[in-house]
Short mmCIF file of N, CA, C and O in Angstrom, two decimals:
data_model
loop_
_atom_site.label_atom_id
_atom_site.label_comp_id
_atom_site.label_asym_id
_atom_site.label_seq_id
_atom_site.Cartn_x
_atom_site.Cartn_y
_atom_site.Cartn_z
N UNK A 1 49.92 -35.16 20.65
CA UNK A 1 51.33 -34.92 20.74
C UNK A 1 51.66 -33.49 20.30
O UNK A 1 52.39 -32.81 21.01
N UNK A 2 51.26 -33.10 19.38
CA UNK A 2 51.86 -31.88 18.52
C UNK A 2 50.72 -30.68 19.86
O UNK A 2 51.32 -29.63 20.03
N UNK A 3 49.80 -30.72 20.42
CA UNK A 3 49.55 -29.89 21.39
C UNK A 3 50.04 -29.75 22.47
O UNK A 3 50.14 -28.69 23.09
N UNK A 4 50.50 -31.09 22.89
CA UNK A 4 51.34 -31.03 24.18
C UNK A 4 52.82 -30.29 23.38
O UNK A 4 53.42 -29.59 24.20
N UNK A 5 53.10 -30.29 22.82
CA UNK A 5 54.58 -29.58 22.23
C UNK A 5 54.22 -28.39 21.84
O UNK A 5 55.32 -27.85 21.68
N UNK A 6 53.48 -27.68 21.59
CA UNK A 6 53.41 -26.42 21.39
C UNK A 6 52.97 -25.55 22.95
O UNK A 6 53.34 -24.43 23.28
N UNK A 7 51.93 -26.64 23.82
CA UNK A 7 52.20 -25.80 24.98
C UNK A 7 53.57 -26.35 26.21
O UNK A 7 53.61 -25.89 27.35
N UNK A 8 54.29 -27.08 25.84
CA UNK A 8 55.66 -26.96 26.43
C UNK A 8 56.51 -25.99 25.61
O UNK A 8 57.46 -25.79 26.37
N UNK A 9 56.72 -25.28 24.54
CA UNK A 9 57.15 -24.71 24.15
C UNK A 9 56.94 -23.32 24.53
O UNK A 9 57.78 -22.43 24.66
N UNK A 10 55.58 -23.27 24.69
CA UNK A 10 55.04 -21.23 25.43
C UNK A 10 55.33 -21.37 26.89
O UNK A 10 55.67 -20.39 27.56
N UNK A 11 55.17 -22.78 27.47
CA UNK A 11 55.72 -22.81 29.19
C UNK A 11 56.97 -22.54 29.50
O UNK A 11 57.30 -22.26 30.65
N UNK A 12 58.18 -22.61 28.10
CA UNK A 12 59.17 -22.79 28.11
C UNK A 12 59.61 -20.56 27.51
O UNK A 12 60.60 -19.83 27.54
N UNK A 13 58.73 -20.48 27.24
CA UNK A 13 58.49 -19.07 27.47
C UNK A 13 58.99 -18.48 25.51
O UNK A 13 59.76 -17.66 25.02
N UNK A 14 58.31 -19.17 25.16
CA UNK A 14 58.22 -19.60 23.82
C UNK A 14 56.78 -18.43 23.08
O UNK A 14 55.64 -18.90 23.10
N UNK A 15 56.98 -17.02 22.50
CA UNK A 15 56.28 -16.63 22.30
C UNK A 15 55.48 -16.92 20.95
O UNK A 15 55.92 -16.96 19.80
N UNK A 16 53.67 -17.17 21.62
CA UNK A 16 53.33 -17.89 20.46
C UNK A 16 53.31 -17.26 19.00
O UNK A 16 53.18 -17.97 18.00
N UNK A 17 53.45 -15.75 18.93
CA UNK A 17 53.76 -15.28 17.56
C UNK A 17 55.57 -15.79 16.69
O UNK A 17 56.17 -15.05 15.91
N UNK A 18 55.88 -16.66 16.97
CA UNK A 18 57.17 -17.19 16.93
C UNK A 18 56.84 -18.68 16.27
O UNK A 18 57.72 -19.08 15.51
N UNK A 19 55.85 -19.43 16.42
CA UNK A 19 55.30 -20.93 16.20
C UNK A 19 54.36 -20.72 15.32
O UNK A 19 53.30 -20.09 15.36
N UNK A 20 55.00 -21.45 14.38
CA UNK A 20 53.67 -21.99 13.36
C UNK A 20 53.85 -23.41 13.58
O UNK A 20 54.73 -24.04 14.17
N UNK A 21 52.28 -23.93 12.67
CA UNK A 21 52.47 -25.12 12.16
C UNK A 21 52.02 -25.41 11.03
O UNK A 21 50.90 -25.05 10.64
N UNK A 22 53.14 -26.36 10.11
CA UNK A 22 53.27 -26.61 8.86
C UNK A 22 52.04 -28.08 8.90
O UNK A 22 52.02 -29.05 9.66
N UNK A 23 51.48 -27.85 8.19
CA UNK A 23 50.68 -29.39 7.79
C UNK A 23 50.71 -29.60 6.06
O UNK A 23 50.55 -28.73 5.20
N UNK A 24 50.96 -31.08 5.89
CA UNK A 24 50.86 -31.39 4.61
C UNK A 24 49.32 -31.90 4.29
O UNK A 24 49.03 -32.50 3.25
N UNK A 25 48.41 -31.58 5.30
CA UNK A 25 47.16 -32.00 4.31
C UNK A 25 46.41 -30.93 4.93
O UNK A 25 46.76 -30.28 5.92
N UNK A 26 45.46 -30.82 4.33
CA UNK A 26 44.42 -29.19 4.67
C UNK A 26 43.53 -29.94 5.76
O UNK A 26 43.10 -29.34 6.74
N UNK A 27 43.31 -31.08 5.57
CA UNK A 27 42.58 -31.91 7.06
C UNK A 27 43.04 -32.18 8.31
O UNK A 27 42.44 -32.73 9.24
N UNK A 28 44.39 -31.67 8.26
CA UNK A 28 45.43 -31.47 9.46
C UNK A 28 45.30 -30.25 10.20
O UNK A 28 45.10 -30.06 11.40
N UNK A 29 45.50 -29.25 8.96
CA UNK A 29 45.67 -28.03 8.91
C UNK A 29 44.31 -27.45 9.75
O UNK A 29 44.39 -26.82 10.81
N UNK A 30 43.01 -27.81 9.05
CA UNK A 30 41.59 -27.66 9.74
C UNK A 30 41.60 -28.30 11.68
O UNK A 30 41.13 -27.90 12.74
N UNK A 31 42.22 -29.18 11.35
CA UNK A 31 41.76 -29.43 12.54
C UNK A 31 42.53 -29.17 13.95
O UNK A 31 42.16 -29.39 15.10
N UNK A 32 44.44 -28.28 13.11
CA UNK A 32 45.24 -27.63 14.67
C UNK A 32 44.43 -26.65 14.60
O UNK A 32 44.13 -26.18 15.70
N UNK A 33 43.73 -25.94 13.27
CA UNK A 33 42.99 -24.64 13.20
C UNK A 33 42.01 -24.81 14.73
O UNK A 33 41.99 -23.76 15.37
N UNK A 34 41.24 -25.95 15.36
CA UNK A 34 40.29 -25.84 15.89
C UNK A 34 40.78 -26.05 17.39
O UNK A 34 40.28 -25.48 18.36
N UNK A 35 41.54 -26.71 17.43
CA UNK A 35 42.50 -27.05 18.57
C UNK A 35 43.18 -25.83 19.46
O UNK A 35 43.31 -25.58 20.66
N UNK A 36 43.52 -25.26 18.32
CA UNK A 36 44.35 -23.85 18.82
C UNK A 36 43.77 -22.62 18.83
O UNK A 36 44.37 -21.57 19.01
N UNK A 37 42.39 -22.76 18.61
CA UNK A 37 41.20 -21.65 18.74
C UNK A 37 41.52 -20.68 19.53
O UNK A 37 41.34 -19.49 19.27
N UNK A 38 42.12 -21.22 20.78
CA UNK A 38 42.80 -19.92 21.89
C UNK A 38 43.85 -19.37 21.51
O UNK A 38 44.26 -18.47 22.24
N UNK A 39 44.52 -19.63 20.48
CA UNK A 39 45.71 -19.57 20.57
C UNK A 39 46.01 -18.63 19.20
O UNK A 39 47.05 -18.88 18.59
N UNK A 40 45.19 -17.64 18.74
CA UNK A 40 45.54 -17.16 17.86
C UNK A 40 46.61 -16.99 16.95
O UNK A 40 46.62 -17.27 15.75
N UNK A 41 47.65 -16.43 17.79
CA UNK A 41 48.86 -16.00 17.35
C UNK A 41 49.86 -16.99 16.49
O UNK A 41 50.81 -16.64 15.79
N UNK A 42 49.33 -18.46 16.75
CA UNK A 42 49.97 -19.36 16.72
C UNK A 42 49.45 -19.83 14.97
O UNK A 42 48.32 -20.27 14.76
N UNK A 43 50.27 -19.68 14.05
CA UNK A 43 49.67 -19.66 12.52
C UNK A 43 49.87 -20.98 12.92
O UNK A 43 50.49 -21.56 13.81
N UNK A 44 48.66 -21.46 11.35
CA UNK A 44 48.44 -23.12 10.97
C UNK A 44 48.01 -22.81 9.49
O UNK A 44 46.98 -22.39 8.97
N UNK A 45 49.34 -23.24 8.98
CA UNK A 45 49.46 -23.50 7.33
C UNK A 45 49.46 -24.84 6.53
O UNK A 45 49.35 -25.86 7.20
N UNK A 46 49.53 -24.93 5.46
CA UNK A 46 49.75 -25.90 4.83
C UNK A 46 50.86 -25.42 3.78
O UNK A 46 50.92 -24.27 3.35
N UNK A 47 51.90 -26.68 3.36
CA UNK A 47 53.02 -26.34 3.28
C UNK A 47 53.16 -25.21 1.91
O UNK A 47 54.13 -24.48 1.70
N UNK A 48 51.89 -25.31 1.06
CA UNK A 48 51.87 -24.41 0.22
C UNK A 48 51.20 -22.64 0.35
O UNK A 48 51.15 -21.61 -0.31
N UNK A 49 50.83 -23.13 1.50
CA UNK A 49 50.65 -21.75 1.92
C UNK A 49 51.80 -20.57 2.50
O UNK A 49 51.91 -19.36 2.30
N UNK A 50 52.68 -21.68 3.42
CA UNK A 50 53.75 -21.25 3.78
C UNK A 50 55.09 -21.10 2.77
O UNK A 50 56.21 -20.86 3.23
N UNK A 51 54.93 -21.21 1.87
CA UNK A 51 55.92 -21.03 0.84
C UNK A 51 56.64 -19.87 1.24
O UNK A 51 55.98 -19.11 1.96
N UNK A 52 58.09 -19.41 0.92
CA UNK A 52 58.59 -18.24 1.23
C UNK A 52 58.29 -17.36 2.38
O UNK A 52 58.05 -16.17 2.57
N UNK A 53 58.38 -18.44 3.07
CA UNK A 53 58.17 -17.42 4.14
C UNK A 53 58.86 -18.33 5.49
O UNK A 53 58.96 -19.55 5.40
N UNK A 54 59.40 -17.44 6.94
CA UNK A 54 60.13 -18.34 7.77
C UNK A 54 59.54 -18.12 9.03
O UNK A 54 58.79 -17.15 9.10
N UNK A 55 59.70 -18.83 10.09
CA UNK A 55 58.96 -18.67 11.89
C UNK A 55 60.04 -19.23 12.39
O UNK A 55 60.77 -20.10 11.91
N UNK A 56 60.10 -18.52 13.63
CA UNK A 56 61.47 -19.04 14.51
C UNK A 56 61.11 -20.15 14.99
O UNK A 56 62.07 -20.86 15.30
N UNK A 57 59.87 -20.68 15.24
CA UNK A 57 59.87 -22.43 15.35
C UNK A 57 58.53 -22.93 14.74
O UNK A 57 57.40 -22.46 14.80
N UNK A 58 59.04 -24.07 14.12
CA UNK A 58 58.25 -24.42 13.33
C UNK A 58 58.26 -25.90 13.74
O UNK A 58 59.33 -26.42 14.07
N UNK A 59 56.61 -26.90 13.70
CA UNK A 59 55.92 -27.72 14.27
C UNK A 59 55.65 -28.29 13.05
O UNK A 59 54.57 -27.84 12.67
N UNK A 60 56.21 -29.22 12.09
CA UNK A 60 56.11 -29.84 10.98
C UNK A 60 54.85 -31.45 11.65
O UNK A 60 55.13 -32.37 12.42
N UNK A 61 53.79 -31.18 11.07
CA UNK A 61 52.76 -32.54 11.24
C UNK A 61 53.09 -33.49 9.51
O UNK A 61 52.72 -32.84 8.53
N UNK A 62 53.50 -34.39 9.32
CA UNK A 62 53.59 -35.13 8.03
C UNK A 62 52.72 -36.32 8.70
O UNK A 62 52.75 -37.19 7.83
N UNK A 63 51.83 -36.93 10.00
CA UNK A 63 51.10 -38.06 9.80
C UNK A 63 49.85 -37.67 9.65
O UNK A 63 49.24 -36.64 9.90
N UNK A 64 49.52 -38.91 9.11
CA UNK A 64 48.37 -39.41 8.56
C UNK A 64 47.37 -40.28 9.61
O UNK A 64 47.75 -40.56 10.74
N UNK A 65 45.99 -40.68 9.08
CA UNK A 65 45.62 -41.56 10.23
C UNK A 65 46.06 -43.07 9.81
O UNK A 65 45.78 -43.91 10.67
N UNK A 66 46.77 -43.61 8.48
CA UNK A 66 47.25 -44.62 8.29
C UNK A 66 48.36 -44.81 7.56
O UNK A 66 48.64 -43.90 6.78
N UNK A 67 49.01 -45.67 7.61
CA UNK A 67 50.22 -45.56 6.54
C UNK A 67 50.31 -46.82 5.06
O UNK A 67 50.79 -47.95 5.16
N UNK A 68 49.68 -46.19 3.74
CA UNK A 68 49.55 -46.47 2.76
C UNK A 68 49.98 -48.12 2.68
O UNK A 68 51.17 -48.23 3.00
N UNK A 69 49.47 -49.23 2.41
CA UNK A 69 50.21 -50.07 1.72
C UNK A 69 51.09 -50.40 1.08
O UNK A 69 51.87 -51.32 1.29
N UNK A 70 51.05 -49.31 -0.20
CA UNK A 70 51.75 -49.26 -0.79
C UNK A 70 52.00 -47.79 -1.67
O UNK A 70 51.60 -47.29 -2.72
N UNK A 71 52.82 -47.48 -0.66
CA UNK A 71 53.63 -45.76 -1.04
C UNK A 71 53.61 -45.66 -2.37
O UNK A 71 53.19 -44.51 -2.53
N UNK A 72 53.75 -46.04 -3.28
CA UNK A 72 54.26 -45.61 -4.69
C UNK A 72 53.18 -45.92 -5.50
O UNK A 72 53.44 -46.06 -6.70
N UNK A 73 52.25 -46.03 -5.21
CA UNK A 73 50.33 -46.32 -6.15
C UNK A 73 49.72 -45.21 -5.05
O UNK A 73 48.75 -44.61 -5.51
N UNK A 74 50.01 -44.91 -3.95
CA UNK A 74 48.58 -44.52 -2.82
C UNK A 74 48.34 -42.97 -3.82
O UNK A 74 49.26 -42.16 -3.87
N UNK A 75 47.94 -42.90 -4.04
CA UNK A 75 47.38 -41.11 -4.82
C UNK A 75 47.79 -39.83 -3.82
O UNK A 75 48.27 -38.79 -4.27
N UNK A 76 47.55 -40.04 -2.56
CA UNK A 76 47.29 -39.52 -1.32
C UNK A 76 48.67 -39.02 -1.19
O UNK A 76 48.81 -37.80 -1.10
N UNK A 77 49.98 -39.96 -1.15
CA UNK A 77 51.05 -40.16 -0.71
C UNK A 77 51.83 -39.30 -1.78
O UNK A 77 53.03 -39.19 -1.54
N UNK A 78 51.28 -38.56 -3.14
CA UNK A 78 52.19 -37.99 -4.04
C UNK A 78 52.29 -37.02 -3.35
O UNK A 78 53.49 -36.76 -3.27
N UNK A 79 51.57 -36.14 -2.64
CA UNK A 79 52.00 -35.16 -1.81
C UNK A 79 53.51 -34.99 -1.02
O UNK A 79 54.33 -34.07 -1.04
N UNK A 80 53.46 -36.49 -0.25
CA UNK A 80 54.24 -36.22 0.21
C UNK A 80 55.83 -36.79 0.18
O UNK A 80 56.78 -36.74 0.95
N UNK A 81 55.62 -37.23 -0.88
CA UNK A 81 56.71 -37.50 -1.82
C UNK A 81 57.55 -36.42 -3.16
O UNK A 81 58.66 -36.56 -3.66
N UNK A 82 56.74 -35.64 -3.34
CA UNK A 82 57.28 -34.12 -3.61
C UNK A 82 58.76 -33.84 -2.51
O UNK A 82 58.83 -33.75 -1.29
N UNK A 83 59.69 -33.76 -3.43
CA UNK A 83 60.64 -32.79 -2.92
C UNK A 83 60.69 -31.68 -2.98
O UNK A 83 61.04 -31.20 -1.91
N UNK A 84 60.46 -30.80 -3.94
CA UNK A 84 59.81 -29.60 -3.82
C UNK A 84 59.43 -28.88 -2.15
O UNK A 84 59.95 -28.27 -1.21
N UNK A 85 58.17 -29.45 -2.62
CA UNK A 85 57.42 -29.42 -1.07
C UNK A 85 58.19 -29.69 0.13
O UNK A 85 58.33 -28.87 1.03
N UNK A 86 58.91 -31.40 0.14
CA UNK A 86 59.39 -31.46 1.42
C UNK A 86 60.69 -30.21 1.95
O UNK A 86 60.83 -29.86 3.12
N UNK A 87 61.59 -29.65 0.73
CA UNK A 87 62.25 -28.78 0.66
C UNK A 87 61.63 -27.79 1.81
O UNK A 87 61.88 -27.63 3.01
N UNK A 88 60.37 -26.97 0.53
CA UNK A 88 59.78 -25.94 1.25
C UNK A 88 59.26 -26.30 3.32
O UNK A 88 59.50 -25.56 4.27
N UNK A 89 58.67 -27.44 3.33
CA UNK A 89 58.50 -27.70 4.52
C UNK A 89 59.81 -27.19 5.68
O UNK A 89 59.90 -26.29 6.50
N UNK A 90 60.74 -28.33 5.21
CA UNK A 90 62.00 -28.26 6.27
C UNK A 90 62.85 -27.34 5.91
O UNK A 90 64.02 -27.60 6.19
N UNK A 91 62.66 -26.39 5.40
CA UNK A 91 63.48 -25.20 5.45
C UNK A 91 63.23 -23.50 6.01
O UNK A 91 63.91 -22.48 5.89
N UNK A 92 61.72 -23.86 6.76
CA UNK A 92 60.96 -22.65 7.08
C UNK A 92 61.35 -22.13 8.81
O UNK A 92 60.81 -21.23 9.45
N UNK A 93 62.13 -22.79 9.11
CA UNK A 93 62.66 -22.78 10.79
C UNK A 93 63.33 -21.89 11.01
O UNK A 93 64.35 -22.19 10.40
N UNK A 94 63.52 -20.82 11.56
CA UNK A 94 65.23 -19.97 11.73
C UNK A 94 65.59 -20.86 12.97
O UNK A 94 66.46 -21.67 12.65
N UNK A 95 65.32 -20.95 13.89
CA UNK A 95 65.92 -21.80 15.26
C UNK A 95 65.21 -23.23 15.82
O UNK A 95 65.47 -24.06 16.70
N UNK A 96 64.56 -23.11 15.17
CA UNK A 96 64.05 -24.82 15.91
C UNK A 96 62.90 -25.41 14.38
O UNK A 96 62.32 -24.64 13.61
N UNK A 97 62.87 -27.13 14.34
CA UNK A 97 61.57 -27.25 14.15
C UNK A 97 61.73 -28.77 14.79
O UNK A 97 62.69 -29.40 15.24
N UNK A 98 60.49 -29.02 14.64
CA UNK A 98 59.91 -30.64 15.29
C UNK A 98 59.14 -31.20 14.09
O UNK A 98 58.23 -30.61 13.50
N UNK A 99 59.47 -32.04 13.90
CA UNK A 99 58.45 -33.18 12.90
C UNK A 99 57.97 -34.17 13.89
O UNK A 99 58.42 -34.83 14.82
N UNK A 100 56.64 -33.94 13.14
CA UNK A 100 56.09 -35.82 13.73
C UNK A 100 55.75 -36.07 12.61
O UNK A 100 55.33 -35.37 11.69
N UNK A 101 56.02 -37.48 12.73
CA UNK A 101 55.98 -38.64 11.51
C UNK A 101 55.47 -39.86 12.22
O UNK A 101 55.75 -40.17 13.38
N UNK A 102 54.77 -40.47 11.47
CA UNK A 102 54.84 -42.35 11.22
C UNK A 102 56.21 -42.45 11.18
O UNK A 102 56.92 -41.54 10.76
N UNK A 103 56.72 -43.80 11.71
CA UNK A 103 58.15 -44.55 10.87
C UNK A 103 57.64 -44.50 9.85
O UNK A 103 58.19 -43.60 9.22
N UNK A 104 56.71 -45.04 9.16
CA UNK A 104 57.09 -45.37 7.37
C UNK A 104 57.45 -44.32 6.50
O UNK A 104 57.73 -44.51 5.32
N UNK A 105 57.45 -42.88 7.22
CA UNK A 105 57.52 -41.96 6.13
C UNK A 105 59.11 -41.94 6.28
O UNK A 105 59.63 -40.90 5.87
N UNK A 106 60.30 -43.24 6.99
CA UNK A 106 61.27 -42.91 6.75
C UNK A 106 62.04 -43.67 5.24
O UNK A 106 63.21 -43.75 4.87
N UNK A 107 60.84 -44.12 4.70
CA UNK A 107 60.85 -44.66 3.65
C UNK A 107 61.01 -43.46 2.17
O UNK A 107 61.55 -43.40 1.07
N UNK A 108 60.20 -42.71 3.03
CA UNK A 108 59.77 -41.53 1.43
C UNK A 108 60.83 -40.69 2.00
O UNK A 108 61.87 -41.21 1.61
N UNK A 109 61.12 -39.60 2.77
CA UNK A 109 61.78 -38.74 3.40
C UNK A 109 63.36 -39.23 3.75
O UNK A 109 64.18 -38.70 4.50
N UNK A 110 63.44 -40.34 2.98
CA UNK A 110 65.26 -41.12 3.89
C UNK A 110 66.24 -40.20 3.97
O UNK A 110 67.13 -40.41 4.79
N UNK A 111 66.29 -39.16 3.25
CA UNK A 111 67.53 -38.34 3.58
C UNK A 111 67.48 -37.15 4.60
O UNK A 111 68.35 -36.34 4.95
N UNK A 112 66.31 -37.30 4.92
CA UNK A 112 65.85 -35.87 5.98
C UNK A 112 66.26 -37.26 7.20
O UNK A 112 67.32 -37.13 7.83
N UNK A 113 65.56 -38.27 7.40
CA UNK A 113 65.46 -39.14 8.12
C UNK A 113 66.98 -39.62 8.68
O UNK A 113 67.44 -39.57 9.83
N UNK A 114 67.51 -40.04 7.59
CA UNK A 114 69.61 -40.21 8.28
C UNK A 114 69.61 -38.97 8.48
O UNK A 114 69.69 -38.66 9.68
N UNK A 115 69.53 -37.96 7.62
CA UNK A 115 70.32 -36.69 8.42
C UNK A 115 70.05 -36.81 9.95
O UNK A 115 71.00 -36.86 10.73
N UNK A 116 68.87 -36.84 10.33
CA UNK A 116 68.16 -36.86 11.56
C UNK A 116 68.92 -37.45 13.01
O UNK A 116 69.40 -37.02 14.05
N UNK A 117 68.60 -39.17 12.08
CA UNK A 117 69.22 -40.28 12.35
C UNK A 117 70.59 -40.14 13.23
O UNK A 117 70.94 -40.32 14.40
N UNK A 118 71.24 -39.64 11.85
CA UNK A 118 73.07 -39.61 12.22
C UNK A 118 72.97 -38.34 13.42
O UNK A 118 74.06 -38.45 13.99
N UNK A 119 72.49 -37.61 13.86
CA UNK A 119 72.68 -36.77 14.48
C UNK A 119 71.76 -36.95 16.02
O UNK A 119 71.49 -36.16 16.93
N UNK A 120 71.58 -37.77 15.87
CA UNK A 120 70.64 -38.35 17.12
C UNK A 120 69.28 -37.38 17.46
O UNK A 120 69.07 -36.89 18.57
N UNK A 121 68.72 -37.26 16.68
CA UNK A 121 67.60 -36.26 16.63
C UNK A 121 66.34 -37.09 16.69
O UNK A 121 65.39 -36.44 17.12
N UNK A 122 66.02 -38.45 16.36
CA UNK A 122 65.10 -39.10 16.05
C UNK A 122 64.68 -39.50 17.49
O UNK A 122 65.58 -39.99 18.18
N UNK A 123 63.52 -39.37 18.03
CA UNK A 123 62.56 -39.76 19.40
C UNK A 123 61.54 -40.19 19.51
O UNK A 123 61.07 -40.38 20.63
#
């Protein structure tokens, strides 16, 4: 998904020094790294790398290959339960970003999620 959206975005005449992508785990991060091998221009951070800093569109990845049992014990899941972080994440866009998510992360994220929600943004 997140490759097919970054090359509808350069078809759409979307220059790739303009797109990053934000990942919350460095095993995400490694692996758009390998994906996008052609694609230099196109940064792949992790959300602490990207700290202070902004891209005119930004490609937020928050899934996982499963979704925790139980959110509030998983070790894994303190990451992304940081507000801090989720702050820094969704605030790095000047004109566009895209999240992909699991539903369950509308459990941890609920106020990014209604904002979303109420505005008919969710697909």
């Amino acid at each position: 998904m997140a490759m097919m959206l970054i090359y509808d975005a350069l078809k759409h005449n979307v220059q790739p020094e303009d797109i990053d992508v934000i990942c919350l785990y460095k095993g995400q991060a490694a692996t758009m790294c390998s994906m996008l091998k052609d694609h230099k221009k196109i940064e792949v951070a992790t959300v602490d790398s990207f700290q202070g800093r902004e891209k005119s569109y930004i490609l937020l990845l928050t899934t996982r290959t499963y979704a925790p049992r139980n959110i509030a014990v998983d070790d894994s899941s303190i990451f992304i339960k940081n507000r801090q972080r989720m702050n820094v994440a969704t605030s790095r866009a000047i004109h566009g970003m895209i999240i992909l998510a699991h539903p369950w992360i509308q459990n941890v994220w609920s106020d990014v999620y209604s904002y979303c929600q109420d505005r008919g943004l969710i697909r």
